[in-house]
PDB file of C-alpha atoms in Angstrom:
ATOM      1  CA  UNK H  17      81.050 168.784 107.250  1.00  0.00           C
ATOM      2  CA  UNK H  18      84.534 167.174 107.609  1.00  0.00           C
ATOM      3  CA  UNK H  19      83.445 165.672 110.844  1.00  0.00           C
ATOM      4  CA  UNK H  20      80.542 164.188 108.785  1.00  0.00           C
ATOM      5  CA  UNK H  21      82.751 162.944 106.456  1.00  0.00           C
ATOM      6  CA  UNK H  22      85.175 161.420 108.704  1.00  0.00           C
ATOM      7  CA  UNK H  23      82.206 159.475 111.129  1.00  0.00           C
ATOM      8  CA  UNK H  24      80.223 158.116 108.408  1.00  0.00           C
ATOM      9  CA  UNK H  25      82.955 155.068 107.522  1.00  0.00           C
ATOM     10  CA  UNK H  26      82.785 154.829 111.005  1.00  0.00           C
ATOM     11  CA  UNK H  27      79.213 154.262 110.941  1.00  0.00           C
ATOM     12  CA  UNK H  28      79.462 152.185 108.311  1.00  0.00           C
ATOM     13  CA  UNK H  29      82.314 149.995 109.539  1.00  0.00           C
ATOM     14  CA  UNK H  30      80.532 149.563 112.979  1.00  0.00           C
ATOM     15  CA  UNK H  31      77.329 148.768 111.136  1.00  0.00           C
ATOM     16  CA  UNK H  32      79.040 146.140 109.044  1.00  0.00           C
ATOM     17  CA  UNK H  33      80.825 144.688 111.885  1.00  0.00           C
ATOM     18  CA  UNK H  34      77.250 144.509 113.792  1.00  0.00           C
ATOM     19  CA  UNK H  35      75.685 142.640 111.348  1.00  0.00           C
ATOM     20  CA  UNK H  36      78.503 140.027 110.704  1.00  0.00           C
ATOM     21  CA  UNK H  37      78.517 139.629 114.535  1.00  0.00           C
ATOM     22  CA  UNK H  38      74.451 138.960 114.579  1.00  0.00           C
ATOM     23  CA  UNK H  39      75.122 136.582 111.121  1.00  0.00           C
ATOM     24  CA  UNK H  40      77.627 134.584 113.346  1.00  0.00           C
ATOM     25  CA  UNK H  41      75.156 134.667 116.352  1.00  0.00           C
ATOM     26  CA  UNK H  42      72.196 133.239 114.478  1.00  0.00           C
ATOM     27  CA  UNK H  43      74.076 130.826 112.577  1.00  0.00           C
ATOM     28  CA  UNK H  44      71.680 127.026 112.812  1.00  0.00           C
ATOM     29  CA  UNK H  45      72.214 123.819 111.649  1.00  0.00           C
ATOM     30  CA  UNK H  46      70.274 121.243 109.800  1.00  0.00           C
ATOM     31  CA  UNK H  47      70.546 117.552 110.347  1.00  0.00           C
ATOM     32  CA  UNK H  48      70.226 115.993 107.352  1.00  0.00           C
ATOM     33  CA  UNK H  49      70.561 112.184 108.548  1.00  0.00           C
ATOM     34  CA  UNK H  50      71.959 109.918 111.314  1.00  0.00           C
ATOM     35  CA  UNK H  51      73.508 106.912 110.836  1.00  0.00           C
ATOM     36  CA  UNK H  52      74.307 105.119 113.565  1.00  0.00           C
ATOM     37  CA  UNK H  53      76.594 102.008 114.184  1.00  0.00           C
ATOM     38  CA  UNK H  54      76.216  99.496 117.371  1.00  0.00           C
ATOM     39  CA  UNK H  55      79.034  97.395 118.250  1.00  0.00           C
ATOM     40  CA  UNK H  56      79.460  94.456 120.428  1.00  0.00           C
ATOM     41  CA  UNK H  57      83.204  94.199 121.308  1.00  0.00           C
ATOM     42  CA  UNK H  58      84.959  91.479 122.955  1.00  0.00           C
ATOM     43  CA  UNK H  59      86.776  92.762 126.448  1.00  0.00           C
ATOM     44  CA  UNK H  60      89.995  91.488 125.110  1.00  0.00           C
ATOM     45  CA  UNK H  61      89.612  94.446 122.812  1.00  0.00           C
ATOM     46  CA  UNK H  62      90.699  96.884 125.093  1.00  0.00           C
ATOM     47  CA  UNK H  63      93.932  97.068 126.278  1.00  0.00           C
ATOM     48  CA  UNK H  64      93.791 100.309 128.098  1.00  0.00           C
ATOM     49  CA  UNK H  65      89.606 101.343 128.572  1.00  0.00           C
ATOM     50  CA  UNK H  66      86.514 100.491 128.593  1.00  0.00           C
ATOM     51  CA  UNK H  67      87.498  97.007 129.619  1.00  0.00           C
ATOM     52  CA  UNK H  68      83.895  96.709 131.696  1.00  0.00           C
ATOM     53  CA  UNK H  69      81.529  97.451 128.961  1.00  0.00           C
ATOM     54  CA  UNK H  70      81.458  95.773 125.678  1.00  0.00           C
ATOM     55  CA  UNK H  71      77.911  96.993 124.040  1.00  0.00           C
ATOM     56  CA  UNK H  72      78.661 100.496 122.115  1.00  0.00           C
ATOM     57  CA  UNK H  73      76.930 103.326 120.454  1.00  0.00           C
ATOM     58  CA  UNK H  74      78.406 105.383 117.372  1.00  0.00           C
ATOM     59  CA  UNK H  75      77.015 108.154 115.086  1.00  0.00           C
ATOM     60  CA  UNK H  76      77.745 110.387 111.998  1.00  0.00           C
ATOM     61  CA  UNK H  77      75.378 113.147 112.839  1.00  0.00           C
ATOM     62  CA  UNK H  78      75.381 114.730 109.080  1.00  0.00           C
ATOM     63  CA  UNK H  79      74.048 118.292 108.660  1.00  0.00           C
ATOM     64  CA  UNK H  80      73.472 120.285 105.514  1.00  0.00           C
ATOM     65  CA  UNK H  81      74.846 123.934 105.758  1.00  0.00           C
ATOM     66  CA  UNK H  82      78.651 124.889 104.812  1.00  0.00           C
ATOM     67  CA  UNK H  83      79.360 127.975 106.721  1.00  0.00           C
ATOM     68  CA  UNK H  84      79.330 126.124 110.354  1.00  0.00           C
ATOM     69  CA  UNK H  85      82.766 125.926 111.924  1.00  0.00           C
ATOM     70  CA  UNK H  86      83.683 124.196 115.053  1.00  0.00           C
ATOM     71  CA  UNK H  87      83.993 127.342 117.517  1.00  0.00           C
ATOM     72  CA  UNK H  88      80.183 127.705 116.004  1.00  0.00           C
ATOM     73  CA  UNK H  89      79.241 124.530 118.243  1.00  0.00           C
ATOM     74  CA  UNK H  90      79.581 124.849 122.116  1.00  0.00           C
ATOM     75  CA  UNK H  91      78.201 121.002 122.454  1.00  0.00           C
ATOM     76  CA  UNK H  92      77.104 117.900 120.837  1.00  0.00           C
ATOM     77  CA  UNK H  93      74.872 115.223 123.108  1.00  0.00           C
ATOM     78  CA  UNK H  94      73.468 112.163 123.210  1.00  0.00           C
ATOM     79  CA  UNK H  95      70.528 111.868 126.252  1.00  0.00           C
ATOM     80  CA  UNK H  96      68.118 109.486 126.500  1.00  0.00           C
ATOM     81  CA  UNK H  97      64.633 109.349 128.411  1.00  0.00           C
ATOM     82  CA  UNK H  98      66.445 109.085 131.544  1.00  0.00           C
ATOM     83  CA  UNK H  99      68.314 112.137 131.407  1.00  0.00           C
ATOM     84  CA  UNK H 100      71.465 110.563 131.206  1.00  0.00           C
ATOM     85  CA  UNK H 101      74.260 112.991 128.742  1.00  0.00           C
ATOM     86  CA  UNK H 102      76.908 111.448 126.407  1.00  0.00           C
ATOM     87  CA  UNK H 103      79.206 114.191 125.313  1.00  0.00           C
ATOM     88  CA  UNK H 104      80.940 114.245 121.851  1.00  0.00           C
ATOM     89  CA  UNK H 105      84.408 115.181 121.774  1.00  0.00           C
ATOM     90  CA  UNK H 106      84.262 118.028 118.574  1.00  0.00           C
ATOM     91  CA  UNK H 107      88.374 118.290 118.514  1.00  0.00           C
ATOM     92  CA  UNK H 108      87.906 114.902 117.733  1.00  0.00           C
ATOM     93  CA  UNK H 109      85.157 113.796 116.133  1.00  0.00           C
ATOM     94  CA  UNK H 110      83.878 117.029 114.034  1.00  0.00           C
ATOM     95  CA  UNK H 111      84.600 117.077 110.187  1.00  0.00           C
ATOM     96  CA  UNK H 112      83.747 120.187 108.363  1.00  0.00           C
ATOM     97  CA  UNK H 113      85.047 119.188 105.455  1.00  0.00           C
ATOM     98  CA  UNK H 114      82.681 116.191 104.952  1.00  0.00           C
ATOM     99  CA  UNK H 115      80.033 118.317 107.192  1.00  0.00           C
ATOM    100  CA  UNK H 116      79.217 115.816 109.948  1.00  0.00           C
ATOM    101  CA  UNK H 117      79.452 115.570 113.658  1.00  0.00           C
ATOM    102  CA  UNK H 118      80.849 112.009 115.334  1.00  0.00           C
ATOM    103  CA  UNK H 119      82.453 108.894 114.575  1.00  0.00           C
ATOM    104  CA  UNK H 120      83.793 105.541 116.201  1.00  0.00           C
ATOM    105  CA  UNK H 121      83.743 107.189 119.902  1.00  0.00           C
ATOM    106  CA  UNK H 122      81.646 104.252 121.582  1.00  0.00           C
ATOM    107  CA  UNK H 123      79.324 105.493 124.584  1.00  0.00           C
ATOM    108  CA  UNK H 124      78.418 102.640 126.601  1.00  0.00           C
ATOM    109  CA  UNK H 125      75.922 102.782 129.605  1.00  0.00           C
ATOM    110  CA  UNK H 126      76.771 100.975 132.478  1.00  0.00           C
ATOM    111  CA  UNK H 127      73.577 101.649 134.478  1.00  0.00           C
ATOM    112  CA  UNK H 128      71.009  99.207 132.713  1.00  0.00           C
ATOM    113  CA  UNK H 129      73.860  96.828 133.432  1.00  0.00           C
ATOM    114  CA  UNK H 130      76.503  96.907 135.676  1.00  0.00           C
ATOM    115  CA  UNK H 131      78.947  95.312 132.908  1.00  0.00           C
ATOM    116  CA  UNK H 132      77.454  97.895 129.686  1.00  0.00           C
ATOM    117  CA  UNK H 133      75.970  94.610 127.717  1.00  0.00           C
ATOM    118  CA  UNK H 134      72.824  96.347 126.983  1.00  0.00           C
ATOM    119  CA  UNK H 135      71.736  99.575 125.625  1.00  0.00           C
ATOM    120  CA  UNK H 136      68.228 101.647 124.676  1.00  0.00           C
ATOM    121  CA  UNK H 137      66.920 101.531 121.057  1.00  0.00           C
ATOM    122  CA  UNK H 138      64.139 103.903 121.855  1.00  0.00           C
ATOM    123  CA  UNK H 139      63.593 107.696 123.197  1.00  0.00           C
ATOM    124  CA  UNK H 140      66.999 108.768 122.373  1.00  0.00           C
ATOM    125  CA  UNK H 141      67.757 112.649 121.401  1.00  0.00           C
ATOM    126  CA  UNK H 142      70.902 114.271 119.848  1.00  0.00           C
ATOM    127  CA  UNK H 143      71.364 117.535 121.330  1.00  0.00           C
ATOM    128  CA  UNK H 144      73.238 120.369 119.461  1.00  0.00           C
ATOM    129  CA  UNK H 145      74.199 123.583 120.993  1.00  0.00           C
ATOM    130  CA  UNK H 146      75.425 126.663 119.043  1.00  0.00           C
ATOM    131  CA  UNK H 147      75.731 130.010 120.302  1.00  0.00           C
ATOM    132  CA  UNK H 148      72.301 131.356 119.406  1.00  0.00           C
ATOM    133  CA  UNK H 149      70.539 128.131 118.792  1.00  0.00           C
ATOM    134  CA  UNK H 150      69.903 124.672 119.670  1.00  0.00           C
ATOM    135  CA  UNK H 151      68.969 122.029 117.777  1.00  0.00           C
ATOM    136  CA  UNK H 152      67.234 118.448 119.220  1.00  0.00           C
ATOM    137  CA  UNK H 153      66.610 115.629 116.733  1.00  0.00           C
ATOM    138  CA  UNK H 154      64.818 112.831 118.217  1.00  0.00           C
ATOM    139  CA  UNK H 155      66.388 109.549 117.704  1.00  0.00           C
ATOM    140  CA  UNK H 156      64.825 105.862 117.670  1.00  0.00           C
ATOM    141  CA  UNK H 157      67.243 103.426 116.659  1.00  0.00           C
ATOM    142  CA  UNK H 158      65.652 100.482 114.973  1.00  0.00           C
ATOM    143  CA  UNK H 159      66.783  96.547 115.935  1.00  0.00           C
ATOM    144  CA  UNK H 160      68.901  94.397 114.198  1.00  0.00           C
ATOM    145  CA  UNK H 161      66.962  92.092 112.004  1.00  0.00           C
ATOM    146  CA  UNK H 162      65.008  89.409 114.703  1.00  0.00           C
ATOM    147  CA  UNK H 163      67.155  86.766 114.748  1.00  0.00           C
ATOM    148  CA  UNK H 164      64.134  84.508 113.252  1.00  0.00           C
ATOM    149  CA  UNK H 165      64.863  86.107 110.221  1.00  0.00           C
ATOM    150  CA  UNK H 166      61.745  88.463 111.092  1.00  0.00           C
ATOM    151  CA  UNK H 167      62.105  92.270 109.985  1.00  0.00           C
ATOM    152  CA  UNK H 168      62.545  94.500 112.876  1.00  0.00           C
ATOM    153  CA  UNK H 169      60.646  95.303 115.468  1.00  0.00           C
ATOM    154  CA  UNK H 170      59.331  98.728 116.796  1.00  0.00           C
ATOM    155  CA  UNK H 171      58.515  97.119 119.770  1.00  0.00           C
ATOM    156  CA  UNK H 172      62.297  96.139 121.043  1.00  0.00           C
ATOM    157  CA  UNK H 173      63.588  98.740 123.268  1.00  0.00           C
ATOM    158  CA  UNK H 174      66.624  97.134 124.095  1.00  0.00           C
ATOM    159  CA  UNK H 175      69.455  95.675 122.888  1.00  0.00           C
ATOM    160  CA  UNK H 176      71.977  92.804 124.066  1.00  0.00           C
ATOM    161  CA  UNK H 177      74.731  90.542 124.030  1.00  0.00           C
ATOM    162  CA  UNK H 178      76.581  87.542 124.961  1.00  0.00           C
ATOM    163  CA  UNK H 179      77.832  89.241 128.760  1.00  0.00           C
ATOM    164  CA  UNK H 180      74.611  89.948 130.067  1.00  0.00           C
ATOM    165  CA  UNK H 181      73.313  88.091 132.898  1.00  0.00           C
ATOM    166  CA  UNK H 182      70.194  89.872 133.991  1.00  0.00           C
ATOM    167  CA  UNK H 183      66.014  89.267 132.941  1.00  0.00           C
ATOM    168  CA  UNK H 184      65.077  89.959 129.285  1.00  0.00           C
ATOM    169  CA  UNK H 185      61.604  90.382 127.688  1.00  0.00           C
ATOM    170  CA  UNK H 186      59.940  90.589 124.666  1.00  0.00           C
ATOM    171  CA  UNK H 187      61.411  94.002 124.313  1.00  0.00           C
ATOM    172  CA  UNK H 188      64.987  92.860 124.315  1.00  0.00           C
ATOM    173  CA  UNK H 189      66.952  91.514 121.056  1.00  0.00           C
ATOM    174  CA  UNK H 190      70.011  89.893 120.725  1.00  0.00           C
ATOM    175  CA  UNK H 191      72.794  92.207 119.330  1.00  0.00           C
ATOM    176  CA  UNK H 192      74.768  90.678 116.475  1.00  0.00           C
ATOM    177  CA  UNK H 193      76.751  87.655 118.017  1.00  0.00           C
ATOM    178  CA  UNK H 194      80.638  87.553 118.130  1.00  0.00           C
ATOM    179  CA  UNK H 195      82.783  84.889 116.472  1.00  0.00           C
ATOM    180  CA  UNK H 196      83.673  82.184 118.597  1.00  0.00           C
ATOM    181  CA  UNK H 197      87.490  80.931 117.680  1.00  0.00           C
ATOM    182  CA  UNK H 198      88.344  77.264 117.727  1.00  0.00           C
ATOM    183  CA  UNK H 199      91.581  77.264 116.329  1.00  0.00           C
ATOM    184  CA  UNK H 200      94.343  79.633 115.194  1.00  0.00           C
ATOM    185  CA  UNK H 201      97.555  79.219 113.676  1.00  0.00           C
ATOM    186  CA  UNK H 202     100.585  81.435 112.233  1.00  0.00           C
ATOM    187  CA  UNK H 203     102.892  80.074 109.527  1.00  0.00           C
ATOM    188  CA  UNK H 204     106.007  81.075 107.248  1.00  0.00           C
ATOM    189  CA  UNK H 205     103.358  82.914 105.094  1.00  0.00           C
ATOM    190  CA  UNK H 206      99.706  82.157 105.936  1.00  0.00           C
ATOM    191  CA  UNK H 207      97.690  82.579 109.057  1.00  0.00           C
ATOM    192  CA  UNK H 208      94.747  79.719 108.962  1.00  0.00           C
ATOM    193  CA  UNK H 209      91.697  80.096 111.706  1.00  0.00           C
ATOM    194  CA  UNK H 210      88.855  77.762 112.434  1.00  0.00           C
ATOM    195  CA  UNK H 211      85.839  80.071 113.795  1.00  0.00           C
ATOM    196  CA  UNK H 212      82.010  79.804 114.042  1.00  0.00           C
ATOM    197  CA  UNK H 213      79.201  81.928 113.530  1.00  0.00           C
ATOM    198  CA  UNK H 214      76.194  81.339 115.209  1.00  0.00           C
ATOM    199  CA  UNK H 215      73.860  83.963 113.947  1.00  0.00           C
ATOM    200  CA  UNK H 216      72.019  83.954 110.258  1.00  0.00           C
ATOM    201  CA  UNK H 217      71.905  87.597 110.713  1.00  0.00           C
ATOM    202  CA  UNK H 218      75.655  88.276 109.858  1.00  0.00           C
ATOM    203  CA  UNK H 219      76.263  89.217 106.234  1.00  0.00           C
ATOM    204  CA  UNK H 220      79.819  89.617 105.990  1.00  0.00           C
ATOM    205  CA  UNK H 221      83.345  90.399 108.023  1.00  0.00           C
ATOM    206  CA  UNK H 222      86.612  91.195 108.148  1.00  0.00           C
ATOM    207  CA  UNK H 223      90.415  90.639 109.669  1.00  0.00           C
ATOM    208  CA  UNK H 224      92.025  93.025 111.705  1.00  0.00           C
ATOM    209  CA  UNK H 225      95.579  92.782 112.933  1.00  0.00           C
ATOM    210  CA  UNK H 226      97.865  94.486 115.324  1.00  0.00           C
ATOM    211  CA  UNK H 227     101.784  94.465 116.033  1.00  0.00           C
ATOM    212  CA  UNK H 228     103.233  94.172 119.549  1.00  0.00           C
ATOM    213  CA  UNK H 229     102.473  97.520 120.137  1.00  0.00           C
ATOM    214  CA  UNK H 230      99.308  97.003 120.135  1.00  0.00           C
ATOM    215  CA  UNK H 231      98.628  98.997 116.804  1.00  0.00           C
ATOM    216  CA  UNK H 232      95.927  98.298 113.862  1.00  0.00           C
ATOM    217  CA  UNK H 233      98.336  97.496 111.561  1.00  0.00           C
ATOM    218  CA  UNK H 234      96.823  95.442 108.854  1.00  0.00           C
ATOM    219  CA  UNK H 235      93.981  93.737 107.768  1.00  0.00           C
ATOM    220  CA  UNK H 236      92.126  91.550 104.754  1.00  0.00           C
ATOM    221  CA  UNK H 237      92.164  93.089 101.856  1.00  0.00           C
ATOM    222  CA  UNK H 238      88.448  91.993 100.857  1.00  0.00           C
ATOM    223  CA  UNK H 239      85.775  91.813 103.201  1.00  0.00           C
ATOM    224  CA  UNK H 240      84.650  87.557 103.923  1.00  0.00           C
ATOM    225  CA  UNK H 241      81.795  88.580 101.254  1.00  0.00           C
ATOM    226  CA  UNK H 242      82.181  91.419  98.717  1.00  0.00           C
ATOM    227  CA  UNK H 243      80.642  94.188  99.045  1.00  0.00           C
ATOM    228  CA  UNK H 244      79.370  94.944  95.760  1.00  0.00           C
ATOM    229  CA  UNK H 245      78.946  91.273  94.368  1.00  0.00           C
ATOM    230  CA  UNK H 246      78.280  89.239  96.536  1.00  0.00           C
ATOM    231  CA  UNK H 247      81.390  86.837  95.909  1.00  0.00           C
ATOM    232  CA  UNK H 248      82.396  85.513  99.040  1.00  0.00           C
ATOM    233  CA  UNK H 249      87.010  85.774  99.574  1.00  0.00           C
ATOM    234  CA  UNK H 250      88.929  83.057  98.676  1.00  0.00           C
ATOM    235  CA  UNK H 251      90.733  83.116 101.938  1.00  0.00           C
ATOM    236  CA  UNK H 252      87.168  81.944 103.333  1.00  0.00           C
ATOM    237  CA  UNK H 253      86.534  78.102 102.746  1.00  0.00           C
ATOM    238  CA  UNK H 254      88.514  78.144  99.742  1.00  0.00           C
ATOM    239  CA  UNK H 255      85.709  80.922  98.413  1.00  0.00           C
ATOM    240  CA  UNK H 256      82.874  78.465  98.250  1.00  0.00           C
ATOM    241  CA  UNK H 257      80.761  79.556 101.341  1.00  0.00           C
ATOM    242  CA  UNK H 258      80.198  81.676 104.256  1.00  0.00           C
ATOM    243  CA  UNK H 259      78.372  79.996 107.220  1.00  0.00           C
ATOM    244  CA  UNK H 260      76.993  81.473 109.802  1.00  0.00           C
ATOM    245  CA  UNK H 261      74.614  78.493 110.764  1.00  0.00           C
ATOM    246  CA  UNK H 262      76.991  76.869 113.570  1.00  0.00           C
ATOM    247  CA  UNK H 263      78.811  75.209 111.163  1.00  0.00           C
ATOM    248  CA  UNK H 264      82.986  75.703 110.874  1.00  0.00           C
ATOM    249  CA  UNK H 265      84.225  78.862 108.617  1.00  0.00           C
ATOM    250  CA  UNK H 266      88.384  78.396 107.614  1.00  0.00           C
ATOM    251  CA  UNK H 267      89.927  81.019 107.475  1.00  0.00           C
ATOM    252  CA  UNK H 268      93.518  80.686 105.284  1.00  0.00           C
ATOM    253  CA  UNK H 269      94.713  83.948 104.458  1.00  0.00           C
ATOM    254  CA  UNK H 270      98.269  84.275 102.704  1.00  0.00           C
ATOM    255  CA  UNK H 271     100.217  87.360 103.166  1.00  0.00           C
ATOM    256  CA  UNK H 272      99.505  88.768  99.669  1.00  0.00           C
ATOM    257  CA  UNK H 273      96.086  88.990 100.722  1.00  0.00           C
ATOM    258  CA  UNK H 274      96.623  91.025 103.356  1.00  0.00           C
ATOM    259  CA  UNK H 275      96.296  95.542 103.253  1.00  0.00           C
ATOM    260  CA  UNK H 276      99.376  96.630 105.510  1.00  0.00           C
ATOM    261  CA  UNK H 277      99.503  99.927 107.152  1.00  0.00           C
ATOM    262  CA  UNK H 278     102.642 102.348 107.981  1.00  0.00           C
ATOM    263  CA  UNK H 279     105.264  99.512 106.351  1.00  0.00           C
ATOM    264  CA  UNK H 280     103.946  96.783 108.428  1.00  0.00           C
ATOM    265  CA  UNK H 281     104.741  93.516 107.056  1.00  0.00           C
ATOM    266  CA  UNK H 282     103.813  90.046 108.369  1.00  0.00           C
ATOM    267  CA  UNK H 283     106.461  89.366 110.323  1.00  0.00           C
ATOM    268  CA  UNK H 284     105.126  92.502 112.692  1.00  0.00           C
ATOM    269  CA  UNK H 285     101.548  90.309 113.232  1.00  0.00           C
ATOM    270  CA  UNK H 286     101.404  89.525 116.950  1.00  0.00           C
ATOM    271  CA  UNK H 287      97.116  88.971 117.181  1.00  0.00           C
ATOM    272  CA  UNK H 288      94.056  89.278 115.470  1.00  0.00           C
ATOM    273  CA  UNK H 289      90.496  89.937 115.990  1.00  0.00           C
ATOM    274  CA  UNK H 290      87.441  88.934 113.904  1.00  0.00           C
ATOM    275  CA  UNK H 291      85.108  92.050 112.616  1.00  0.00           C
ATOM    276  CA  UNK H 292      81.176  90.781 111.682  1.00  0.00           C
ATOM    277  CA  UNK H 293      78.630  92.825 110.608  1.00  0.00           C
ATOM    278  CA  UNK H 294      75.061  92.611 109.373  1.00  0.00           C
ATOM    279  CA  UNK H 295      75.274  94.746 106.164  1.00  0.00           C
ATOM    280  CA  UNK H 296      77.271  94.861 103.327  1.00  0.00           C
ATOM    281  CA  UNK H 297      79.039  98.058 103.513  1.00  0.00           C
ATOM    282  CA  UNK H 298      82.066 100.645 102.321  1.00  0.00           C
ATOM    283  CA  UNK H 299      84.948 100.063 104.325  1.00  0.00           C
ATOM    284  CA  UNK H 300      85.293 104.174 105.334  1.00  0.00           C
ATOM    285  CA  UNK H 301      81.503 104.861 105.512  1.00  0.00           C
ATOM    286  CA  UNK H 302      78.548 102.601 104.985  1.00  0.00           C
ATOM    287  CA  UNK H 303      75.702 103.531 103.296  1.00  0.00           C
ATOM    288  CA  UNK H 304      72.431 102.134 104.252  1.00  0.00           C
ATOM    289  CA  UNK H 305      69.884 104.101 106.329  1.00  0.00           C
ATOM    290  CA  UNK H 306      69.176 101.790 108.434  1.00  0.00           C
ATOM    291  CA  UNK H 307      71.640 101.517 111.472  1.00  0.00           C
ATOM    292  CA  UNK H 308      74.788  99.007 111.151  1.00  0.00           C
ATOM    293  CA  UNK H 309      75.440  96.451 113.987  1.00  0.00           C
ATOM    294  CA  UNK H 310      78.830  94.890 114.127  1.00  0.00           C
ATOM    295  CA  UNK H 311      80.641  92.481 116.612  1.00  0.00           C
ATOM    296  CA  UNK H 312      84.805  92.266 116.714  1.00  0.00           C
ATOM    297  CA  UNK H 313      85.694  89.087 118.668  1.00  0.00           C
ATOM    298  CA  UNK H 314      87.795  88.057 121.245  1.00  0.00           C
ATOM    299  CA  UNK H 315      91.815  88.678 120.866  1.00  0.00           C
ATOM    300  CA  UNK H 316      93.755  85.616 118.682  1.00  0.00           C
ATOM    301  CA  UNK H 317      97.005  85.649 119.966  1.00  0.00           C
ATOM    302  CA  UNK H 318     100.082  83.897 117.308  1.00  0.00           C
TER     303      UNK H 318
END
């Protein structure tokens, strides 16, 4: 009888353990949405990487349950029809907290072109692996609007921009076009840029600047055209319009106007680049379903 006694919490430690371990085992995840983000970056960009490509994928991958942890995931993918793997980085780019997998890590693929200008809309599939499970959501990313001011079109499988030299077809659409700077200039207290925008698709934009070092350490405190309103900066043609016909945009930003970051002050401005995008959207995370496309421009060196 004592020995009963003294294996039955055994038993019923071991059994409690058991079942914890099979919980953990069997744990799955949901996705509840993807949003995805395509950017066309300017090489100048880079000043380390990634200097060849310049057409990029991101996703936030959300999911609905609250028990999964990171050791719960052994990988996170992106493959498309021709088998080819993008692997997310989860020490990086895995938030528990807001319960989503990726980011800003930009996959480009530099085997439709040798110089990663284009990338696949269609046939995609995020690929989950936990330690009793996997999960595949298949992915078709729609187009930016047709530049025609059409809606999009299921029938573009492609997407590209201003660097790629090779055939298109009617399956190919322009990503959203980068800024092209005309004239830049740094005073005692403003910075004043003459720029164009050449695509009717672009809603709004914004200023980023960096130090000598290279580091994001500003930028305009308003996007070119509000996000909730409508009402278009003052710092962009004196606030009276926003073209994106061909026709001049000046840009006169004054230092109040600008957001610093880490006591960064103006002085500590060494470049620029221009940020366009086709929605109207929360600076940390946008909120439209459909996907985002954004272009930053070239470098504009003071």
């Amino acid at each position: 009888m004592k020995k009963f006694i003294i294996i039955l919490p055994l038993l019923l430690t071991f059994n409690c353990l058991f079942n914890e371990a099979v919980k953990q085992e069997n744990k799955t995840l949901t996705i509840k949405k993807i949003e995805t983000i395509i950017e066309n970056i300017d090489y100048s960009y880079w000043n380390t990487s990634n200097s060849n490509n310049s057409l990029y994928y991101n996703f936030y991958i959300y999911y609905n349950e609250n028990d999964i942890e990171i050791n719960d995931i052994e990988y996170c993918k992106l493959k498309d029809m021709n088998d080819r793997n993008w692997t997310i980085n989860l020490n990086e780019y895995f938030d528990s907290e807001d319960k989503y997998i990726g980011g800003y890590f930009r996959f480009y693929d530099n085997d439709i072109s040798n110089n990663g200008s284009v990338l696949m809309l269609k046939d995609l599939r995020i690929i989950i692996k936990l330690k009793n499970n996997i999960v595949n959501y298949d992915l078709n990313i729609d187009s930016p609007t047709n530049p025609n001011n059409e809606n999009s079109n299921s029938e573009y499988l492609f997407v590209y921009n201003e660097d790629y030299k090779g055939r298109i077809n009617k399956n190919y659409i322009y990503a959203i076009k980068r800024s092209e700077i005309l004239n830049k200039e740094k005073k005692e207290n403003n910075i004043k840029i003459e720029f164009i925008i050449d695509d009717k698709r672009v809603k709004t934009g914004k200023i980023w600047f960096y130090n000598k070092e290279n580091k994001y350490s500003a930028y305009s405190k308003t996007m070119f055209v509000n996000e909730y309103s409508g009402e278009i900066a003052n710092f962009i043609n004196n606030g009276k319009i926003f073209n994106t016909d061909g026709n001049i945009n000046i840009l006169n930003i004054k230092n109040e106007e600008i957001q610093y970051k880490n006591n960064s002050k103006f002085e500590d401005i060494t470049y620029c680049h221009i940020m366009l995008s086709d929605d109207i959207y929360d600076n940390k995370k946008h909120s439209k379903k459909d996907p985002l496309y954004r272009s930053i421009s070239e470098k504009i060196v003071f």
